Structure formats: C-alpha cells, structure tokens
Coordinates of C-alpha atoms in Angstrom, one line a residue:
X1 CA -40.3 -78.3 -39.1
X2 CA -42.2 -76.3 -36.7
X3 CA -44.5 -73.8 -37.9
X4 CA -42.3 -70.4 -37.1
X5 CA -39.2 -71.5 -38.8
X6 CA -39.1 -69.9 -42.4
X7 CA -37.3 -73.2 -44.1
X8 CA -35.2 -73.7 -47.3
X9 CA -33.7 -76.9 -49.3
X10 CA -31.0 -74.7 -51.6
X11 CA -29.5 -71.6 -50.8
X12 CA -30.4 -68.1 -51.6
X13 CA -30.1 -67.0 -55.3
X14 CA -30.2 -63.5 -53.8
X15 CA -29.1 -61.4 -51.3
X16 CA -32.9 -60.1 -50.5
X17 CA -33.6 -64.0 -49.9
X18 CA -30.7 -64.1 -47.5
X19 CA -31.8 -65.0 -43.7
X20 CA -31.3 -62.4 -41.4
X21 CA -30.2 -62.1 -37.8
X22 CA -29.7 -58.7 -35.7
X23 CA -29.8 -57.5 -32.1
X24 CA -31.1 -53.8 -32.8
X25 CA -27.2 -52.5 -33.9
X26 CA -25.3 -55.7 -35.7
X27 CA -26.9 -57.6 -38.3
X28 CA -26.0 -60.0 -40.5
X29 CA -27.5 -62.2 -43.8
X30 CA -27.0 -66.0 -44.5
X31 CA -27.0 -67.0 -48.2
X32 CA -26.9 -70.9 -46.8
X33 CA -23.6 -71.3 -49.2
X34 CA -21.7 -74.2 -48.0
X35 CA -18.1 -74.3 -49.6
X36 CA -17.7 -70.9 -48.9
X37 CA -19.8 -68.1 -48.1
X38 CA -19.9 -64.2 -47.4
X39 CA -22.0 -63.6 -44.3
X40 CA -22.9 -59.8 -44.8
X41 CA -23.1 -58.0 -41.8
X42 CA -23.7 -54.1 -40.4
X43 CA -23.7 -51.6 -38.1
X44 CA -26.2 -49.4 -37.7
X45 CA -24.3 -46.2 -37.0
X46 CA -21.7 -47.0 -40.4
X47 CA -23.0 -44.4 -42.6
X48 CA -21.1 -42.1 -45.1
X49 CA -20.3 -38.8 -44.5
X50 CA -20.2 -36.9 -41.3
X51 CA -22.9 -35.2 -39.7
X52 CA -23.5 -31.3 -41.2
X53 CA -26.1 -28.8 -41.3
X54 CA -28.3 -28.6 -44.6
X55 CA -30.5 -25.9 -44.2
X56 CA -30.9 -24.0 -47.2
X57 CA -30.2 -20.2 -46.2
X58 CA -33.1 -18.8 -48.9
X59 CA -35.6 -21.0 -47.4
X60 CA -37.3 -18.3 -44.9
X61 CA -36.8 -15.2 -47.4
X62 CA -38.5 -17.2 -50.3
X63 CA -41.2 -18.5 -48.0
X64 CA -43.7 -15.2 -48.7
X65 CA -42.7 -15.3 -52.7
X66 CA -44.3 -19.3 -52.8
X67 CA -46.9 -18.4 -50.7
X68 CA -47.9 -15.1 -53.1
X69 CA -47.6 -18.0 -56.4
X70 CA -50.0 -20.3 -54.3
X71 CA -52.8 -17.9 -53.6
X72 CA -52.3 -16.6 -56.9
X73 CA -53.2 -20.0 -58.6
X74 CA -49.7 -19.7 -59.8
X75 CA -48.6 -23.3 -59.1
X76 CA -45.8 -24.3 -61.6
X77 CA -43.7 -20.8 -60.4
X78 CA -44.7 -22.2 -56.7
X79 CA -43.4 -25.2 -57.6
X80 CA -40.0 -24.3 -59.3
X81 CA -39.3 -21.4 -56.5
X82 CA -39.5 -24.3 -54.2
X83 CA -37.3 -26.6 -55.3
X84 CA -34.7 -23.7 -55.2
X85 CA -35.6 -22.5 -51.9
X86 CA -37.1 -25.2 -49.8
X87 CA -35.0 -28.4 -50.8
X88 CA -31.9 -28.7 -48.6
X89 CA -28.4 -28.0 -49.5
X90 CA -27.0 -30.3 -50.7
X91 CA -30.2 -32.3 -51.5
X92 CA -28.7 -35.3 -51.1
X93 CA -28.2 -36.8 -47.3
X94 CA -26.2 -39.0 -46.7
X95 CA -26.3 -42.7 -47.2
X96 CA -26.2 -45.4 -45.0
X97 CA -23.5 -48.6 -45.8
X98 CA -22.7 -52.0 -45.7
X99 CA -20.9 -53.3 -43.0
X100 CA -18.3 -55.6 -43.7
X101 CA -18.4 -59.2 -45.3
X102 CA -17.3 -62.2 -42.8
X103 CA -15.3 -64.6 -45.7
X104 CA -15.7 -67.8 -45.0
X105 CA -13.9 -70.7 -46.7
X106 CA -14.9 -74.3 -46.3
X107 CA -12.3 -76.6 -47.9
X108 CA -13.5 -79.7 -46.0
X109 CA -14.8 -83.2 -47.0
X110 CA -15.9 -83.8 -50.4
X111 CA -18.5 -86.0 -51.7
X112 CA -22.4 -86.1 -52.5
X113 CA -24.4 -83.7 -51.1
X114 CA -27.2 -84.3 -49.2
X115 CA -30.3 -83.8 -46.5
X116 CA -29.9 -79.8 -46.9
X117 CA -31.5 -77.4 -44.4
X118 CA -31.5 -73.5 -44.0
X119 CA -33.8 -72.4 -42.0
X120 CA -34.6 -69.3 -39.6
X121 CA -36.4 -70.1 -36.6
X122 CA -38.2 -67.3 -35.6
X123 CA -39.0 -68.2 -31.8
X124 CA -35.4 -68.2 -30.9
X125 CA -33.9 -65.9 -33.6
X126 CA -31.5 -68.2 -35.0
X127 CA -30.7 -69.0 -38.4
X128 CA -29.4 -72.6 -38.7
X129 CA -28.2 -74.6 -42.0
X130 CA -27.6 -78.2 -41.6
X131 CA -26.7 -80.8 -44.5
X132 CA -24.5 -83.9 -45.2
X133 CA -21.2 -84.1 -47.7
X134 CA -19.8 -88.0 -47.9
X135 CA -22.5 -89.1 -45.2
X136 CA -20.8 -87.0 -42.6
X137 CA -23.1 -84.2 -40.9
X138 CA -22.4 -80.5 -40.6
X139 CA -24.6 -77.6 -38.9
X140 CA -23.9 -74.1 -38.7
X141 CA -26.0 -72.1 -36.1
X142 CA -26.3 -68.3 -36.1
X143 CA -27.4 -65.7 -33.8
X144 CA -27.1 -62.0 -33.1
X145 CA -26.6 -61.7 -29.0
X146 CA -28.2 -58.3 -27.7
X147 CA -26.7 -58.7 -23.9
X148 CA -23.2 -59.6 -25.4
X149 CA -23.2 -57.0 -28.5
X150 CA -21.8 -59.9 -30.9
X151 CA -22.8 -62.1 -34.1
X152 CA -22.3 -65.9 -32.6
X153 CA -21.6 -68.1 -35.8
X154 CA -20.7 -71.9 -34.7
X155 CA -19.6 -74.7 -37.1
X156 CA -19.7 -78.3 -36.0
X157 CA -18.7 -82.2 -37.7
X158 CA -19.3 -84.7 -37.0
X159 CA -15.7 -85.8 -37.3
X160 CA -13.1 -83.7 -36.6
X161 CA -12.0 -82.7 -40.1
X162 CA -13.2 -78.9 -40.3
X163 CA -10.4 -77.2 -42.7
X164 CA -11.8 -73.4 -42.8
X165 CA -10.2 -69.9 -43.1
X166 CA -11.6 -66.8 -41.6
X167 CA -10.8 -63.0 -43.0
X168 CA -12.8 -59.6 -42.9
X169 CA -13.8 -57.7 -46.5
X170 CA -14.9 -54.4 -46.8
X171 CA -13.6 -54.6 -50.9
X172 CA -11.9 -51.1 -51.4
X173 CA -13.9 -49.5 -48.5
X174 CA -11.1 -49.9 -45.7
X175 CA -8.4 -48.7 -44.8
X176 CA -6.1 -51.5 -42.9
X177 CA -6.8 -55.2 -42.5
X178 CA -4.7 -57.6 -39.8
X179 CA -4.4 -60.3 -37.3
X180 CA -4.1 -59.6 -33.5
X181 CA -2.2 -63.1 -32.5
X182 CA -3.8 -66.3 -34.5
X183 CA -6.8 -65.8 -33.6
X184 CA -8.7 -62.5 -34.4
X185 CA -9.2 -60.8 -37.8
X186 CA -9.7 -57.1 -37.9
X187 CA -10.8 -54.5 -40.2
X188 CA -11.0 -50.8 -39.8
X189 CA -11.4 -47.6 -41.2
X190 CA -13.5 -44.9 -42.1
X191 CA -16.5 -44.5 -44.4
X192 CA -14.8 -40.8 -45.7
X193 CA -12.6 -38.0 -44.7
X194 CA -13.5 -37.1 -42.1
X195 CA -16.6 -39.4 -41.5
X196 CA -17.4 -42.5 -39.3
X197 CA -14.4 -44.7 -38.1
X198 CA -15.2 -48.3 -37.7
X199 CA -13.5 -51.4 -36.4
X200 CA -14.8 -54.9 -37.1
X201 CA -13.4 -58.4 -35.3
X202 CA -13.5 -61.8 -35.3
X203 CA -12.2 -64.1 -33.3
X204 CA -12.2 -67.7 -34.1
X205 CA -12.3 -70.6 -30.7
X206 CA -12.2 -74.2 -32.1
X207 CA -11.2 -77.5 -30.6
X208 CA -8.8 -78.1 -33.7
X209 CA -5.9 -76.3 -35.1
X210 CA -5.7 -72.6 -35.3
X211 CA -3.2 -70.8 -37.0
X212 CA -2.8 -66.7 -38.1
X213 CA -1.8 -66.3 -42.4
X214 CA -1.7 -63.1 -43.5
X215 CA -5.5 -61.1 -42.6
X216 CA -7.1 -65.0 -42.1
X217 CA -7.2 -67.3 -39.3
X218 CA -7.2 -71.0 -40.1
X219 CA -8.1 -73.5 -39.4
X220 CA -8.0 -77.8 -39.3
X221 CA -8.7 -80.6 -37.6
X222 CA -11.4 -79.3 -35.8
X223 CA -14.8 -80.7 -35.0
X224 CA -16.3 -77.1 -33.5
X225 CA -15.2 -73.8 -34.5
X226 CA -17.1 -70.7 -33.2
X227 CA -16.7 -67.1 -34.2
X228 CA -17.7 -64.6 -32.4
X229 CA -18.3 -61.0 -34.4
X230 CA -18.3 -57.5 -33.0
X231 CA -18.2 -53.8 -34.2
X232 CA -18.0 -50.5 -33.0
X233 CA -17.1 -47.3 -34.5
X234 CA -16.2 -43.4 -33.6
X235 CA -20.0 -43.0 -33.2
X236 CA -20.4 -44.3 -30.0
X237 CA -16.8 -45.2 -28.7
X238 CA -13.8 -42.8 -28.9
X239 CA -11.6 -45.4 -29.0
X240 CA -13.4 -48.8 -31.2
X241 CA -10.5 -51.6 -31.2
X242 CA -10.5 -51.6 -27.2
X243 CA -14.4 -51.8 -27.1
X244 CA -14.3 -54.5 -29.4
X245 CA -11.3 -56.5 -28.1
X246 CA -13.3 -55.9 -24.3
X247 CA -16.6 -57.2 -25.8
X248 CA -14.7 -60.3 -27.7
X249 CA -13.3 -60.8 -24.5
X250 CA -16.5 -61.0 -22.5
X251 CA -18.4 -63.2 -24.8
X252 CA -15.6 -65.5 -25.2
X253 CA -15.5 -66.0 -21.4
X254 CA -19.2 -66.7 -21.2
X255 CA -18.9 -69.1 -23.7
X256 CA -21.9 -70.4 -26.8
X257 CA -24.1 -72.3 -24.6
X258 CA -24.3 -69.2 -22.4
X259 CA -24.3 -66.8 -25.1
X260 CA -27.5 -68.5 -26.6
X261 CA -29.1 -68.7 -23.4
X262 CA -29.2 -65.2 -22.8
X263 CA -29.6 -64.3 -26.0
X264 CA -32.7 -66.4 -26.6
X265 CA -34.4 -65.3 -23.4
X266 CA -33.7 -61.7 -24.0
X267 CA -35.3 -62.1 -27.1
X268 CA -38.8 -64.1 -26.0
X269 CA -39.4 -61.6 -23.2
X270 CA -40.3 -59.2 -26.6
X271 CA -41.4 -62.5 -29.0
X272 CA -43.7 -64.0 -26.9
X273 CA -46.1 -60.8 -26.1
X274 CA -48.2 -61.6 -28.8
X275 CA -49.5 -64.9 -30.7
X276 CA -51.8 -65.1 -33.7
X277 CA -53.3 -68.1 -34.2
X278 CA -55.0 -68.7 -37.9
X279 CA -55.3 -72.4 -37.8
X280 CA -54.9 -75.4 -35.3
X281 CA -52.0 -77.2 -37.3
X282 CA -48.2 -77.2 -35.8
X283 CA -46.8 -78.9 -38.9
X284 CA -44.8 -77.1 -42.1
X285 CA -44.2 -79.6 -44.3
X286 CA -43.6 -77.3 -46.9
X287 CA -40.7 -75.0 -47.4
X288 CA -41.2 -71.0 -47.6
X289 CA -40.6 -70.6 -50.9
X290 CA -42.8 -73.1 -52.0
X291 CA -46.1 -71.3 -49.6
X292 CA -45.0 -68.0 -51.3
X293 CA -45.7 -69.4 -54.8
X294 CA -48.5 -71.5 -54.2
X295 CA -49.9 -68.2 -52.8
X296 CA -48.9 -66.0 -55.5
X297 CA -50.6 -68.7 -57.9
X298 CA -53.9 -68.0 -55.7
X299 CA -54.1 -70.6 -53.2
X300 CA -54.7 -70.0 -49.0
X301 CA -52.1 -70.4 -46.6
X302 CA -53.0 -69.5 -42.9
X303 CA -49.8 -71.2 -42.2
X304 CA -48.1 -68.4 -44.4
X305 CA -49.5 -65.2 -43.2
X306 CA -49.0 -66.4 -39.5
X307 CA -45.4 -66.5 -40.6
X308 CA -45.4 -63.3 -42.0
X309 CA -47.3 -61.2 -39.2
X310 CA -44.3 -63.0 -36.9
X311 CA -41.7 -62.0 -39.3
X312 CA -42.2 -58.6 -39.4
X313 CA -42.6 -58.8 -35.9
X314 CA -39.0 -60.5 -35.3
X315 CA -37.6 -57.8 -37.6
X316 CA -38.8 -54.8 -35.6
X317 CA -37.0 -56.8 -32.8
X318 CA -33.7 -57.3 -34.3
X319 CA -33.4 -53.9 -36.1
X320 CA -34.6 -51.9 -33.0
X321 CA -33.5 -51.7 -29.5
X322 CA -33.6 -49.3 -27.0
X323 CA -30.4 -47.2 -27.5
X324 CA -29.9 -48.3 -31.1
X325 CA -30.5 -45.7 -33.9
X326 CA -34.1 -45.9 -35.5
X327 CA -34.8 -48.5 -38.0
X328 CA -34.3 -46.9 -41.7
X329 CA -35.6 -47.2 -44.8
X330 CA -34.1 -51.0 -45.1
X331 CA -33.6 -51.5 -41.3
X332 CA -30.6 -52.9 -40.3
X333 CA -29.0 -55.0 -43.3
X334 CA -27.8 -52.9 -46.2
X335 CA -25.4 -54.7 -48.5
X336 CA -24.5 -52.1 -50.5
X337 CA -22.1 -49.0 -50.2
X338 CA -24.5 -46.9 -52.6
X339 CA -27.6 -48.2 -51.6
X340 CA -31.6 -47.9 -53.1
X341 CA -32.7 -44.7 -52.1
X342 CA -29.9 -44.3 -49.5
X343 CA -31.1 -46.4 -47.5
X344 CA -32.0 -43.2 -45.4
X345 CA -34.7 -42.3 -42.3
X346 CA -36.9 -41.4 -45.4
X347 CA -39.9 -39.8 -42.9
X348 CA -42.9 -39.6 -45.4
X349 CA -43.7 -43.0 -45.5
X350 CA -40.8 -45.6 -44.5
X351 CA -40.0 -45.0 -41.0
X352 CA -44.0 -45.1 -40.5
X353 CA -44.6 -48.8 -42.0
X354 CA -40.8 -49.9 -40.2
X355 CA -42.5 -49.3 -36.6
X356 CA -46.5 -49.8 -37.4
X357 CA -46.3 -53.5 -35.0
X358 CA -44.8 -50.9 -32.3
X359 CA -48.2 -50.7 -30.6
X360 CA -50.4 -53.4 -31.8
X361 CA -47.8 -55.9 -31.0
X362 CA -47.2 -54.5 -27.7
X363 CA -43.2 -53.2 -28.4
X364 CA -43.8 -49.3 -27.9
X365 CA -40.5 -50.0 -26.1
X366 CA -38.6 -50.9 -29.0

C-alpha cells in the first residue's frame, strides 16, 4: 500500500470508523460491508428547522442590571440575570441532519471470503474496497466529484454475475419515495413544516440487466454497475428534482473515467500544495488501525502522523469549498437526525480547530 492510503482488512464496527468522501456540499461514509451496506450520505444545507430570528428582546434592557451585579462583586445574580437575559430565545438552534442512506443489497456469488481491502487513498480522494468470494474478484470505487456535484459509486466482477438492488432511506424522515423510469431512485421531503425541502437521486448505469420494483432499481447479470448520487434542496434551488435530474444527466453523459479524471485533478490542485515528509520510507505494510494501537500502546510512527497532518488536510478539502456552507461542528458527515451537540457552527471553539490548516496549509481559499 502506498503510504497516504488509510488501509483496512475488516470493515468498520462503527460509523466514526467509516471512510469518508465529500466535495465541500455531498458527503458520504463507507462501512466496507459487502453483502449489503448503507452508504450514509449528506448535504450540507439539510438542517432542521427554518431560518428565524433569536434575539432575546430583554437582552439590551438587562445589559446595565448585569453590569451593576459585576462591579458590585455580585457574580452569582450576574450570572442568573444572564442566562435570562443574554441567552437566545429559544436557546436551542437548530440542528443539522443526516442526509439520506444509499441501501445497497449484494445478493451475488457465495463462497469463502477472501484478500479483503478497504482503503481510502488520500492523494486521489477515493475510497476503494476490493476482496474475493468463490475466487472471483469484486472492487467497489468511491468518490465525491466537485465539478459534476455527484457521489460516483462503481461496482465491478469479474464475471458478469452482479445481482444488486438500489433504494433511498431517510427511515421516517421523508415524505415520498419512487422510481423515475427503471433507472433512478428518488427521495424527497422536508426536514419540518415549513423547513428545508430536499431531493435525493440515484441513478443506476450497468452493462447487465436493469429493472425498476417498487422505490429499488435492480439489478443482474452485470459485470459493472455505476451509481451516480446527487442532491439539492429549497436552499439553493427553487425547484430540486430538475437540478438533480439536469446534474444526473450531465455526469451520466461524461461518463466514470471522465468523472474521475476531473474529479481527481480538481482535487490535487488543493492536495498537492503542501508535503510533509517525516521519514524516507514509501511502504505501509501495516493497516491503520494497527499504527493507531501500536501508538496508543507507546510506540513511534512517523508514517502515522504523516497520515494524520494529510488527513485533516483532505477533510478541510472535502467539507469546504468555495460556495459551500462553512464546515460545522462535525463537518460534512452527520449520521444522525438528533445529532451530538447539534452538530451546529458552535463559534467558541469548533469552527476555529475545523479551519486551523486554512493558512498553514496554504487553502485560505477553502
């Protein structure tokens, strides 16, 4: 393996050790499951609620009362006048949400297990898993395309016996779920009354058989199946299922090997600004995990913390674009509807460590 791919021989136990991809506004999280397996995805504009002032109206009026406690020495009546006064109304903001869950079910060949490989190579931004079941290979490649707005996910045999179905999941959070012909899945609703719409689709290209069943496309007898992944919602677009059908559209023209060119060389022109070099060695031999513990258990790893300066680098990358909304307090990828903390721009501290590498890694761009 080379030395920035962050590499794996089971899957994740955990969604917080699931591989991420973005492009600034979609994101998504490999577990490496291979019979079936939710790829968890977002948007960075799908949050709850709608936007509203909180300004509490006391705030100003009170402002001389706390200030009279404070000089006074008074400091627990400071204290309780401002949490009255000074805290907004409601308290709570709002809270940013998971996106919606790609299903996919793999009902192919059956057999021993073998040679697995998840990995996430951080040079190109892809996250690959590669394995054999009966002898027969299968690789799944992942990326998150900034000039074509889409999640690319491709399957490939090496015979043509690929037997999968394809649906959207948002559990109870939607409000409809269908097909648009055989070949594209589609969710869409909004977070609340009143609050962001969203649309998610997927549409499924393969060399094999394709055919529409209820909200899933299927699929059989196919030796390459691609999906390609969008989303927009009433933040940006006032009308979501035609910006998403016209970006499918697009990238489906282009076509993969096109796709990852430009998505690749989008993504080095920021990458490839900076190197830090700890030790001579191109080899990693050992898998990520593996480094982490022998670390934790007190050994060195320059290997390691080269890895993790260019992790955090390639995360600033695919949670923050130009025209994207800021990173918060867990970037792009929230899997949750009610997430830690809200998963909000939480200013004293989080937004500040999200965009630290902004200058010293030479992205004051990003």
């Amino acid at each position: 393996m080379k030395k920035n791919q962050l590499w794996y021989t089971h899957p994740a136990d955990r969604w917080d050790k699931f591989l991420p991809i973005g492009n600034g506004r979609l994101g998504a999280m490999f577990s490496g499951n291979i019979g079936s397996e939710n790829v968890q995805m977002n948007e960075d504009s799908i949050w709850y609620g709608s936007p509203r002032s909180r300004h509490n109206p006391d705030a100003l009026k009170k402002l001389p009362d706390i200030r009279k406690y404070i000089l006074n020495g008074q400091i627990h009546e400071a204290e309780k006048l401002m949490v009255h006064a000074l805290c907004a109304t409601p308290e709570c903001q709002s809270i940013y949400q998971h996106g919606a869950d790609l299903a996919v079910n793999n009902y192919g060949r059956r057999g021993e297990l073998s040679d697995y490989l998840h990995y996430l190579d951080l040079d190109t931004a892809t996250a690959v898993l590669s394995y054999k079941k009966g002898g027969i290979g299968f690789k799944r490649t992942g990326f998150c395309s900034n000039p074509a707005q889409v999640t690319v996910i491709k399957y490939e045999s090496e015979k043509n016996d690929l037997d999968m179905s394809f649906s959207l999941k948002r559990g109870r959070y939607l409000l409809n779920s269908y097909l648009i012909g055989d070949d594209i899945t589609v969710i869409d609703g909004t977070v609340s009354e009143g609050g962001i719409r969203f649309v998610w689709m997927a549409k499924v290209v393969c060399d094999g058989d394709v055919e529409g069943i209820g909200e899933r496309v299927c699929v059989k007898n196919a030796k390459t199946v691609t999906v390609y992944v969008t989303c927009y919602t009433s933040f940006r677009e006032d009308e979501p299922e035609k910006a998403c059908l016209k970006t499918l559209e697009a990238a489906v023209k282009l076509g993969y090997d096109k796709l990852y060119e430009d998505h690749v060389a989008d993504y080095k022109k920021y990458f490839d600004r900076v190197k830090l070099t700890l030790c001579d060695c191109e080899e990693n031999d050992i898998p990520t995990d593996e480094r982490l513990h022998n670390v934790q258990n007190g050994g060195e790893d320059n290997v390691l913390v080269e890895q993790y300066f260019n992790f955090g680098r390639y995360l600033m990358i695919s949670g923050s674009r130009e025209g994207t909304l800021p990173l918060n307090l867990q970037g792009i990828w929230c899997n949750d509807y009610e997430s830690a903390w809200d998963s909000k721009y939480t200013i004293n501290i989080n937004t500040e460590m999200n965009y630290w590498p902004a200058e010293t890694c030479n992205l004051s761009d990003l």
